[in-house]
Amino acid sequence: MTVVTRFAPSPTGRLHVGNIRTALHNALFARRHGGTFILRIDDTDPERSTDEFDLGIRDDLGWLGLTPDKVVRQSQRFDLYGREFDRLVEAGRVYACYETPEELELRRKVLLGRGLPPVYERKADDAPVPEGRPPHWRFRLDHDCPIEWRDLVRGPQRFDPKLLSDPVIRREDGSWLYLLPSVIDDIDLGITHVVRGEDHVSNSAAQLQMFAALGAQPPELAHEALLVAAEGKLSKRLGSIGVEEIRGLGLEPMALLSLLARLGTSQPVEALAGLDELAADFDFAHFGRAPAHFDLHDVELLNARLLHRLEFADVADRLPDGASERDWRLLRGNLERLSDFAGWFEVIAGDIAAPSLGGDDRALVGEAAAIAARLDWSNDPWHALADALKERTGQKGRALFHPLRLALTGRDSGPEMAGLLERMGKDRAVARLSAAANS
Ligand code: GLU
């Protein structure tokens, strides 16, 4: 069996971490099994769907590197839905209804008031048809056929169809609701695995009967526990964290994807550099059923870890002109964001503002400037400088190293000084030490 998955967002907003995770898992599962990953734009609702969001979603997926193998739009498939709908009407599995929303709401309240489940009550086949009112349409669930499946995440599932309302699948004006078109597409596109959030579990129950009514084998189903925002002051509404925000913070797509691939699973979260690595052991058996807590801070930590192991070739086109592989290796261990590189590149290859030092430190770096000016730079200038300065001033430890680091880099901490000093060169180093001595 060739695996075919789909990610099916409605273009009514941009992607947020919840649906990025769904997209990722669909993409990873297909990749792991050498299958196909389809993007299905669920734009059946013309009032809420926009082309701008459709493009925005594709853009978001592109930035994340989750480019689909194929894209379909539901709004271009209405003829197919119409044909299958006619078939189901003919077979008596779809029927016309005439209640107004107010009537339905009243009925619901009455049932609830009596302590009964608010399940839609079918009318008798010969019930009078109200004049001048166009029908909407419901799918007739087969009450004699219990609904069961083994969910890849949730395990065995069972629903009593008598406790479910026949779902509305088409409105008075002929427009489509989500349930039936989705099933028709899943059949037509040969979807083998439907992977989505557990908020769709009861939809799946009704949809399984639609697959059967259309004479098709249902796909495997995987319903994942939802993501929730981590507790704490800084936690934001999950729905507001999306590609734009992650991008705006200067974070790498793979930092976000590394977290979303493993969050809520029994596997450790690791910063992995590519989708193939994430896909290698992707398995629904690893997923737990408890809600997974998403914390933006974890993305930031993973971002730093990811940068520390990225190779020059992975980032070369995003580095300032003139940055070499050696520079990357020298500096990457100190980066939290890739944009931090530019500041460090100034330290080794550009200019820094002279820090202002206290009187004793000024004298020390003045001595250092004089020593540095006489040093042979080709042979470990840092240790030669530190040793000579120690000997001359009797200073050691932090009292020696901290003023030197500050004078030479303008910063309190950073990569090891030996590599920095060698790379920044003698002229630059001497000039900085002198400038700091006179600050
Ligand atoms: N458009 C639906 C949603 O975003 C798709 C659900 C599905 O994957 O079938 O909830």
Short mmCIF file of C-alpha atoms and ligand atoms in Angstrom, two decimals:
data_model
loop_
_atom_site.label_atom_id
_atom_site.label_comp_id
_atom_site.label_asym_id
_atom_site.label_seq_id
_atom_site.Cartn_x
_atom_site.Cartn_y
_atom_site.Cartn_z
CA MET A 1 0.00 0.00 0.00
CA THR A 2 1.35 3.43 -0.91
CA VAL A 3 0.64 5.85 1.88
CA VAL A 4 -1.32 8.98 0.93
CA THR A 5 -2.00 11.61 3.60
CA ARG A 6 -3.64 14.98 3.45
CA PHE A 7 -3.58 18.17 5.41
CA ALA A 8 -6.92 19.92 5.02
CA PRO A 9 -7.00 23.46 6.41
CA SER A 10 -9.86 25.85 5.81
CA PRO A 11 -8.48 29.10 4.37
CA THR A 12 -10.12 31.20 7.05
CA GLY A 13 -6.87 32.23 8.77
CA ARG A 14 -3.15 31.61 8.77
CA LEU A 15 -1.63 28.43 10.18
CA HIS A 16 -1.06 28.31 13.93
CA VAL A 17 1.01 25.79 15.89
CA GLY A 18 -1.93 23.40 16.26
CA ASN A 19 -2.48 22.97 12.57
CA ILE A 20 1.22 23.25 11.72
CA ARG A 21 1.60 20.16 13.89
CA THR A 22 -1.15 18.36 11.98
CA ALA A 23 0.47 19.33 8.68
CA LEU A 24 3.86 18.15 9.94
CA HIS A 25 2.61 14.76 11.10
CA ASN A 26 0.85 14.14 7.81
CA ALA A 27 4.00 15.12 5.94
CA LEU A 28 6.29 13.02 8.17
CA PHE A 29 4.14 9.93 7.99
CA ALA A 30 4.02 10.12 4.19
CA ARG A 31 7.77 10.74 4.04
CA ARG A 32 8.56 7.87 6.37
CA HIS A 33 6.63 5.49 4.15
CA GLY A 34 7.69 6.88 0.79
CA GLY A 35 4.15 8.13 0.23
CA THR A 36 2.38 11.25 -0.99
CA PHE A 37 1.42 14.30 1.07
CA ILE A 38 -1.52 16.27 -0.27
CA LEU A 39 -2.64 19.77 0.70
CA ARG A 40 -6.40 20.04 0.44
CA ILE A 41 -7.74 23.55 0.77
CA ASP A 42 -11.18 23.21 2.40
CA ASP A 43 -12.74 26.30 0.89
CA THR A 44 -16.36 25.20 0.67
CA ASP A 45 -17.49 28.17 2.74
CA PRO A 46 -17.28 31.16 0.38
CA GLU A 47 -18.13 33.64 3.12
CA ARG A 48 -15.19 32.79 5.34
CA SER A 49 -12.59 31.47 2.87
CA THR A 50 -10.29 33.93 1.11
CA ASP A 51 -7.64 33.61 -1.59
CA GLU A 52 -5.34 35.59 0.61
CA PHE A 53 -5.47 32.96 3.35
CA ASP A 54 -5.15 30.20 0.76
CA LEU A 55 -1.90 31.80 -0.48
CA GLY A 56 -0.84 32.57 3.08
CA ILE A 57 -1.18 28.90 4.06
CA ARG A 58 0.90 27.80 1.07
CA ASP A 59 3.47 30.41 1.95
CA ASP A 60 3.60 29.21 5.55
CA LEU A 61 4.04 25.60 4.45
CA GLY A 62 6.75 26.67 2.00
CA TRP A 63 8.70 28.46 4.73
CA LEU A 64 8.37 25.44 6.99
CA GLY A 65 9.67 23.20 4.21
CA LEU A 66 6.42 21.19 4.22
CA THR A 67 5.78 21.55 0.53
CA PRO A 68 2.95 19.24 -0.53
CA ASP A 69 3.27 16.81 -3.42
CA LYS A 70 -0.10 17.90 -4.68
CA VAL A 71 -2.67 20.63 -3.95
CA VAL A 72 -6.43 20.42 -4.44
CA ARG A 73 -9.12 22.97 -3.69
CA GLN A 74 -12.56 21.86 -2.68
CA SER A 75 -14.18 24.80 -4.45
CA GLN A 76 -13.06 23.26 -7.75
CA ARG A 77 -14.66 19.93 -7.02
CA PHE A 78 -18.33 20.80 -6.54
CA ASP A 79 -19.41 18.75 -9.59
CA LEU A 80 -17.99 15.61 -8.04
CA TYR A 81 -19.72 16.34 -4.73
CA GLY A 82 -23.01 16.92 -6.59
CA ARG A 83 -22.82 13.55 -8.34
CA GLU A 84 -22.07 11.63 -5.15
CA PHE A 85 -24.77 13.56 -3.31
CA ASP A 86 -27.35 12.54 -5.96
CA ARG A 87 -26.28 8.92 -5.53
CA LEU A 88 -26.82 9.09 -1.78
CA VAL A 89 -30.21 10.80 -2.14
CA GLU A 90 -31.22 8.08 -4.58
CA ALA A 91 -30.13 5.41 -2.11
CA GLY A 92 -32.08 7.09 0.71
CA ARG A 93 -28.93 7.86 2.71
CA VAL A 94 -29.36 11.61 2.30
CA TYR A 95 -32.70 13.25 2.96
CA ALA A 96 -34.28 16.68 2.89
CA CYS A 97 -35.10 18.55 6.12
CA TYR A 98 -37.08 21.70 6.61
CA GLU A 99 -36.65 22.83 10.19
CA THR A 100 -35.53 26.37 10.84
CA PRO A 101 -32.60 26.94 13.20
CA GLU A 102 -35.07 28.30 15.77
CA GLU A 103 -37.19 25.15 15.63
CA LEU A 104 -34.11 22.97 16.03
CA GLU A 105 -32.86 25.01 18.97
CA LEU A 106 -36.23 24.81 20.70
CA ARG A 107 -36.35 21.04 20.22
CA ARG A 108 -32.85 20.72 21.61
CA LYS A 109 -33.81 22.63 24.72
CA VAL A 110 -36.89 20.51 25.25
CA LEU A 111 -34.86 17.29 25.03
CA LEU A 112 -32.17 18.62 27.34
CA GLY A 113 -34.86 19.80 29.75
CA ARG A 114 -36.16 16.26 29.90
CA GLY A 115 -32.68 14.95 30.59
CA LEU A 116 -32.42 13.35 27.15
CA PRO A 117 -29.48 13.58 24.74
CA PRO A 118 -30.18 16.36 22.22
CA VAL A 119 -30.10 14.05 19.22
CA TYR A 120 -31.88 15.18 16.06
CA GLU A 121 -35.25 13.44 15.65
CA ARG A 122 -35.99 12.31 12.13
CA LYS A 123 -39.40 13.11 10.70
CA ALA A 124 -41.59 10.36 9.37
CA ASP A 125 -41.11 9.83 5.63
CA ASP A 126 -44.66 11.05 4.96
CA ALA A 127 -44.41 14.14 7.19
CA PRO A 128 -45.87 17.20 5.44
CA VAL A 129 -43.39 19.36 3.57
CA PRO A 130 -43.67 23.04 4.49
CA GLU A 131 -44.54 25.14 1.50
CA GLY A 132 -42.08 27.55 0.00
CA ARG A 133 -39.22 26.50 2.23
CA PRO A 134 -36.13 25.06 0.51
CA PRO A 135 -34.68 22.00 2.20
CA HIS A 136 -31.30 21.47 3.74
CA TRP A 137 -29.91 17.94 3.72
CA ARG A 138 -28.86 15.39 6.28
CA PHE A 139 -26.98 12.11 6.06
CA ARG A 140 -29.01 9.21 7.46
CA LEU A 141 -26.88 7.27 9.95
CA ASP A 142 -27.52 3.54 9.98
CA HIS A 143 -28.72 2.93 13.53
CA ASP A 144 -28.28 -0.81 13.24
CA CYS A 145 -24.62 -0.64 12.41
CA PRO A 146 -22.37 0.15 15.40
CA ILE A 147 -19.44 2.36 14.53
CA GLU A 148 -16.06 0.97 15.47
CA TRP A 149 -12.48 1.51 14.53
CA ARG A 150 -9.02 1.04 15.92
CA ASP A 151 -7.57 4.51 16.06
CA LEU A 152 -3.80 4.68 15.53
CA VAL A 153 -3.48 7.02 18.50
CA ARG A 154 -6.55 6.40 20.65
CA GLY A 155 -6.90 2.66 20.23
CA PRO A 156 -10.32 0.98 19.93
CA GLN A 157 -13.21 3.40 19.44
CA ARG A 158 -16.90 2.66 19.51
CA PHE A 159 -19.93 4.88 18.93
CA ASP A 160 -23.61 4.08 19.08
CA PRO A 161 -25.09 5.76 16.01
CA LYS A 162 -28.43 6.18 17.79
CA LEU A 163 -26.73 8.68 20.07
CA LEU A 164 -25.50 10.79 17.15
CA SER A 165 -27.56 13.29 15.16
CA ASP A 166 -27.83 12.73 11.45
CA PRO A 167 -25.33 15.36 10.31
CA VAL A 168 -26.33 18.24 8.04
CA ILE A 169 -24.20 17.97 4.94
CA ARG A 170 -25.68 20.62 2.63
CA ARG A 171 -27.38 23.94 3.25
CA GLU A 172 -30.58 25.40 1.81
CA ASP A 173 -28.60 27.39 -0.75
CA GLY A 174 -26.84 24.27 -2.02
CA SER A 175 -23.51 25.06 -0.34
CA TRP A 176 -21.58 22.24 1.33
CA LEU A 177 -20.71 21.60 4.91
CA TYR A 178 -17.40 19.95 5.66
CA LEU A 179 -18.31 16.32 6.38
CA LEU A 180 -19.39 14.78 3.09
CA PRO A 181 -17.02 16.59 0.68
CA SER A 182 -14.15 15.51 2.89
CA VAL A 183 -15.15 11.86 2.60
CA ILE A 184 -15.69 12.13 -1.17
CA ASP A 185 -12.23 13.66 -1.52
CA ASP A 186 -10.57 11.12 0.72
CA ILE A 187 -12.01 8.38 -1.50
CA ASP A 188 -11.23 10.13 -4.77
CA LEU A 189 -7.66 11.00 -3.79
CA GLY A 190 -6.96 7.55 -2.38
CA ILE A 191 -6.17 8.82 1.11
CA THR A 192 -4.88 5.92 3.19
CA HIS A 193 -4.43 7.71 6.54
CA VAL A 194 -6.47 10.57 7.98
CA VAL A 195 -4.41 12.32 10.64
CA ARG A 196 -6.05 15.14 12.58
CA GLY A 197 -6.93 16.45 16.02
CA GLU A 198 -9.17 14.61 18.44
CA ASP A 199 -11.79 17.34 18.07
CA HIS A 200 -12.73 15.41 14.93
CA VAL A 201 -13.40 12.06 16.59
CA SER A 202 -17.19 12.29 16.46
CA ASN A 203 -17.04 13.60 12.90
CA SER A 204 -15.07 10.48 12.06
CA ALA A 205 -17.82 8.32 13.51
CA ALA A 206 -20.35 9.80 11.08
CA GLN A 207 -17.85 9.87 8.24
CA LEU A 208 -17.09 6.16 8.55
CA GLN A 209 -20.71 5.49 7.67
CA MET A 210 -20.38 7.82 4.69
CA PHE A 211 -17.42 5.83 3.38
CA ALA A 212 -19.52 2.69 3.66
CA ALA A 213 -22.55 4.35 2.02
CA LEU A 214 -20.34 5.37 -0.91
CA GLY A 215 -19.03 1.82 -1.21
CA ALA A 216 -15.48 2.64 -0.17
CA GLN A 217 -13.00 1.25 2.34
CA PRO A 218 -12.32 3.86 5.02
CA PRO A 219 -8.78 5.07 5.57
CA GLU A 220 -6.88 4.45 8.80
CA LEU A 221 -7.62 7.13 11.37
CA ALA A 222 -5.24 8.84 13.78
CA HIS A 223 -6.73 11.42 16.14
CA GLU A 224 -4.11 13.27 18.10
CA ALA A 225 -4.52 14.82 21.52
CA LEU A 226 -4.72 18.58 21.22
CA LEU A 227 -1.99 21.04 22.01
CA VAL A 228 -2.49 23.41 24.89
CA ALA A 229 -0.50 26.49 25.82
CA ALA A 230 1.98 25.94 28.63
CA GLU A 231 0.96 27.58 31.87
CA GLY A 232 2.65 30.70 33.00
CA LYS A 233 2.66 34.42 32.59
CA LEU A 234 4.31 34.38 29.22
CA SER A 235 1.99 31.86 27.71
CA LYS A 236 0.06 33.24 24.81
CA ARG A 237 -3.05 32.07 23.14
CA LEU A 238 -1.91 29.15 21.03
CA GLY A 239 -4.00 30.29 18.12
CA SER A 240 -1.94 33.44 17.86
CA ILE A 241 1.40 31.68 17.53
CA GLY A 242 2.01 30.86 13.92
CA VAL A 243 4.58 31.03 11.19
CA GLU A 244 4.55 34.83 11.15
CA GLU A 245 5.40 35.06 14.81
CA ILE A 246 8.07 32.34 14.71
CA ARG A 247 9.61 34.00 11.68
CA GLY A 248 9.36 37.43 13.27
CA LEU A 249 11.30 36.14 16.27
CA GLY A 250 14.08 35.04 13.95
CA LEU A 251 13.61 31.35 14.79
CA GLU A 252 14.39 28.52 12.39
CA PRO A 253 11.55 26.43 10.96
CA MET A 254 13.33 23.25 12.03
CA ALA A 255 13.36 24.41 15.67
CA LEU A 256 9.57 24.63 15.62
CA LEU A 257 9.20 21.39 13.67
CA SER A 258 11.63 19.53 15.93
CA LEU A 259 9.42 20.41 18.88
CA LEU A 260 6.12 19.70 17.15
CA ALA A 261 7.29 16.34 15.84
CA ARG A 262 7.86 14.91 19.30
CA LEU A 263 5.72 16.96 21.67
CA GLY A 264 3.15 14.66 23.24
CA THR A 265 5.11 11.53 22.33
CA SER A 266 7.22 9.21 24.43
CA GLN A 267 10.32 10.27 22.52
CA PRO A 268 12.77 12.95 23.68
CA VAL A 269 12.58 16.28 21.89
CA GLU A 270 15.79 16.89 19.97
CA ALA A 271 16.94 19.62 17.63
CA LEU A 272 17.06 17.86 14.29
CA ALA A 273 18.22 19.52 11.13
CA GLY A 274 15.95 18.05 8.48
CA LEU A 275 12.61 16.42 7.81
CA ASP A 276 14.21 13.10 6.95
CA GLU A 277 15.67 12.91 10.44
CA LEU A 278 12.31 13.78 11.97
CA ALA A 279 10.55 11.24 9.78
CA ALA A 280 12.99 8.42 10.46
CA ASP A 281 11.22 7.08 13.52
CA PHE A 282 7.89 8.84 13.28
CA ASP A 283 5.23 6.47 14.53
CA PHE A 284 1.71 7.03 15.92
CA ALA A 285 2.43 4.34 18.50
CA HIS A 286 4.65 6.90 20.27
CA PHE A 287 1.81 9.36 20.81
CA GLY A 288 0.15 9.73 24.18
CA ARG A 289 -3.45 10.64 24.82
CA ALA A 290 -2.90 13.52 27.22
CA PRO A 291 -2.92 17.07 25.84
CA ALA A 292 0.59 18.23 24.96
CA HIS A 293 1.87 21.51 26.36
CA PHE A 294 3.39 23.89 23.88
CA ASP A 295 5.84 26.48 25.14
CA LEU A 296 7.40 29.03 22.82
CA HIS A 297 10.45 29.10 25.07
CA ASP A 298 11.15 25.48 24.11
CA VAL A 299 11.33 26.56 20.47
CA GLU A 300 13.91 29.18 21.44
CA LEU A 301 16.03 26.62 23.27
CA LEU A 302 15.82 24.20 20.38
CA ASN A 303 16.70 27.00 18.00
CA ALA A 304 20.00 27.59 19.80
CA ARG A 305 20.78 23.86 19.92
CA LEU A 306 19.96 23.53 16.26
CA LEU A 307 22.25 26.41 15.26
CA HIS A 308 25.09 24.91 17.29
CA ARG A 309 25.03 21.84 15.10
CA LEU A 310 24.17 23.29 11.71
CA GLU A 311 26.88 23.12 9.09
CA PHE A 312 28.16 26.11 7.16
CA ALA A 313 26.50 24.87 3.98
CA ASP A 314 23.10 24.93 5.74
CA VAL A 315 23.33 28.63 6.48
CA ALA A 316 25.96 30.08 4.11
CA ASP A 317 23.45 31.98 1.99
CA ARG A 318 22.05 33.72 5.06
CA LEU A 319 25.38 34.88 6.49
CA PRO A 320 27.03 38.27 5.89
CA ASP A 321 29.36 38.53 2.87
CA GLY A 322 32.83 37.34 3.65
CA ALA A 323 31.87 34.94 6.45
CA SER A 324 33.78 31.69 6.04
CA GLU A 325 33.26 28.14 7.21
CA ARG A 326 35.90 28.74 9.88
CA ASP A 327 34.04 31.79 11.10
CA TRP A 328 30.84 29.80 11.31
CA ARG A 329 32.50 27.08 13.37
CA LEU A 330 34.10 29.67 15.61
CA LEU A 331 30.87 31.50 16.36
CA ARG A 332 27.93 29.12 15.99
CA GLY A 333 28.15 27.80 19.57
CA ASN A 334 27.25 31.26 20.86
CA LEU A 335 24.21 31.92 18.74
CA GLU A 336 20.64 31.82 19.94
CA ARG A 337 19.31 33.15 16.65
CA LEU A 338 21.03 33.18 13.31
CA SER A 339 20.76 36.97 13.32
CA ASP A 340 23.17 37.01 16.31
CA PHE A 341 25.90 36.00 13.88
CA ALA A 342 26.12 39.47 12.34
CA GLY A 343 27.10 41.07 15.67
CA TRP A 344 29.79 38.46 16.28
CA PHE A 345 31.02 38.83 12.75
CA GLU A 346 31.63 42.52 13.49
CA VAL A 347 33.68 41.40 16.47
CA ILE A 348 36.01 39.28 14.35
CA ALA A 349 35.94 41.15 11.07
CA GLY A 350 34.50 44.64 11.63
CA ASP A 351 34.35 47.34 14.24
CA ILE A 352 33.09 47.49 17.79
CA ALA A 353 32.39 50.42 20.05
CA ALA A 354 35.21 50.83 22.59
CA PRO A 355 33.97 49.73 26.02
CA SER A 356 34.70 52.02 28.96
CA LEU A 357 36.84 50.38 31.61
CA GLY A 358 37.80 51.30 35.18
CA GLY A 359 41.22 52.85 35.86
CA ASP A 360 43.07 49.63 36.81
CA ASP A 361 41.65 47.77 33.84
CA ARG A 362 42.62 50.60 31.52
CA ALA A 363 46.20 50.32 32.67
CA LEU A 364 46.10 46.55 32.20
CA VAL A 365 44.81 46.66 28.64
CA GLY A 366 47.32 49.42 27.90
CA GLU A 367 50.07 46.98 28.83
CA ALA A 368 48.31 44.36 26.73
CA ALA A 369 48.31 46.69 23.71
CA ALA A 370 52.05 47.15 23.99
CA ILE A 371 52.65 43.41 24.28
CA ALA A 372 50.25 42.56 21.44
CA ALA A 373 52.00 44.98 19.11
CA ARG A 374 55.20 42.92 19.45
CA LEU A 375 53.61 39.47 19.18
CA ASP A 376 54.00 36.94 16.42
CA TRP A 377 50.33 36.50 15.45
CA SER A 378 50.84 33.29 13.55
CA ASN A 379 51.37 31.20 16.63
CA ASP A 380 48.56 31.23 19.20
CA PRO A 381 48.63 34.96 20.01
CA TRP A 382 46.06 34.63 22.81
CA HIS A 383 48.11 32.40 25.06
CA ALA A 384 51.28 34.33 24.31
CA LEU A 385 49.50 37.60 25.20
CA ALA A 386 47.91 36.26 28.39
CA ASP A 387 51.17 34.69 29.61
CA ALA A 388 53.23 37.80 28.94
CA LEU A 389 50.65 40.04 30.57
CA LYS A 390 50.43 37.82 33.62
CA GLU A 391 54.13 37.90 34.03
CA ARG A 392 54.32 41.62 33.65
CA THR A 393 51.37 42.62 35.88
CA GLY A 394 51.04 39.72 38.30
CA GLN A 395 47.29 39.58 37.47
CA LYS A 396 45.56 36.29 36.79
CA GLY A 397 42.16 34.66 36.48
CA ARG A 398 39.13 36.85 35.96
CA ALA A 399 41.01 40.04 36.84
CA LEU A 400 43.21 39.36 33.85
CA PHE A 401 40.85 37.78 31.37
CA HIS A 402 37.71 39.82 31.85
CA PRO A 403 39.17 43.24 30.92
CA LEU A 404 40.93 41.67 27.95
CA ARG A 405 37.76 40.04 26.69
CA LEU A 406 35.80 43.22 27.19
CA ALA A 407 38.38 45.37 25.42
CA LEU A 408 38.82 42.96 22.53
CA THR A 409 35.19 41.97 21.91
CA GLY A 410 33.10 44.61 23.66
CA ARG A 411 31.28 41.78 25.43
CA ASP A 412 31.39 40.00 28.77
CA SER A 413 31.25 36.51 27.40
CA GLY A 414 31.42 34.64 24.13
CA PRO A 415 33.43 32.12 22.14
CA GLU A 416 36.89 31.13 23.30
CA MET A 417 39.33 34.00 23.02
CA ALA A 418 42.09 32.06 21.26
CA GLY A 419 40.00 31.59 18.13
CA LEU A 420 38.62 35.12 18.24
CA LEU A 421 41.97 36.79 18.62
CA GLU A 422 43.60 34.83 15.86
CA ARG A 423 40.75 35.63 13.51
CA MET A 424 40.43 39.33 14.31
CA GLY A 425 44.10 39.88 13.45
CA LYS A 426 46.85 41.89 15.03
CA ASP A 427 45.97 45.38 13.82
CA ARG A 428 42.38 45.14 14.93
CA ALA A 429 43.35 43.68 18.31
CA VAL A 430 46.01 46.26 19.04
CA ALA A 431 43.70 49.09 18.02
CA ARG A 432 40.94 47.82 20.31
CA LEU A 433 43.24 47.37 23.29
CA SER A 434 44.62 50.87 22.79
CA ALA A 435 41.17 52.36 22.40
CA ALA A 436 39.99 50.66 25.61
CA ALA A 437 43.12 51.82 27.43
CA ASN A 438 42.24 55.39 26.54
CA SER A 439 38.52 55.10 27.17
N1 GLU B 1 -11.04 21.60 7.22
C1 GLU B 1 -11.16 20.70 8.34
C2 GLU B 1 -10.52 21.38 9.54
O1 GLU B 1 -9.67 22.24 9.37
C3 GLU B 1 -10.44 19.42 7.98
C4 GLU B 1 -10.49 18.36 8.94
C5 GLU B 1 -9.93 17.09 8.33
O2 GLU B 1 -8.71 16.90 8.39
O3 GLU B 1 -10.69 16.31 7.77
O4 GLU B 1 -10.86 21.10 10.65
#
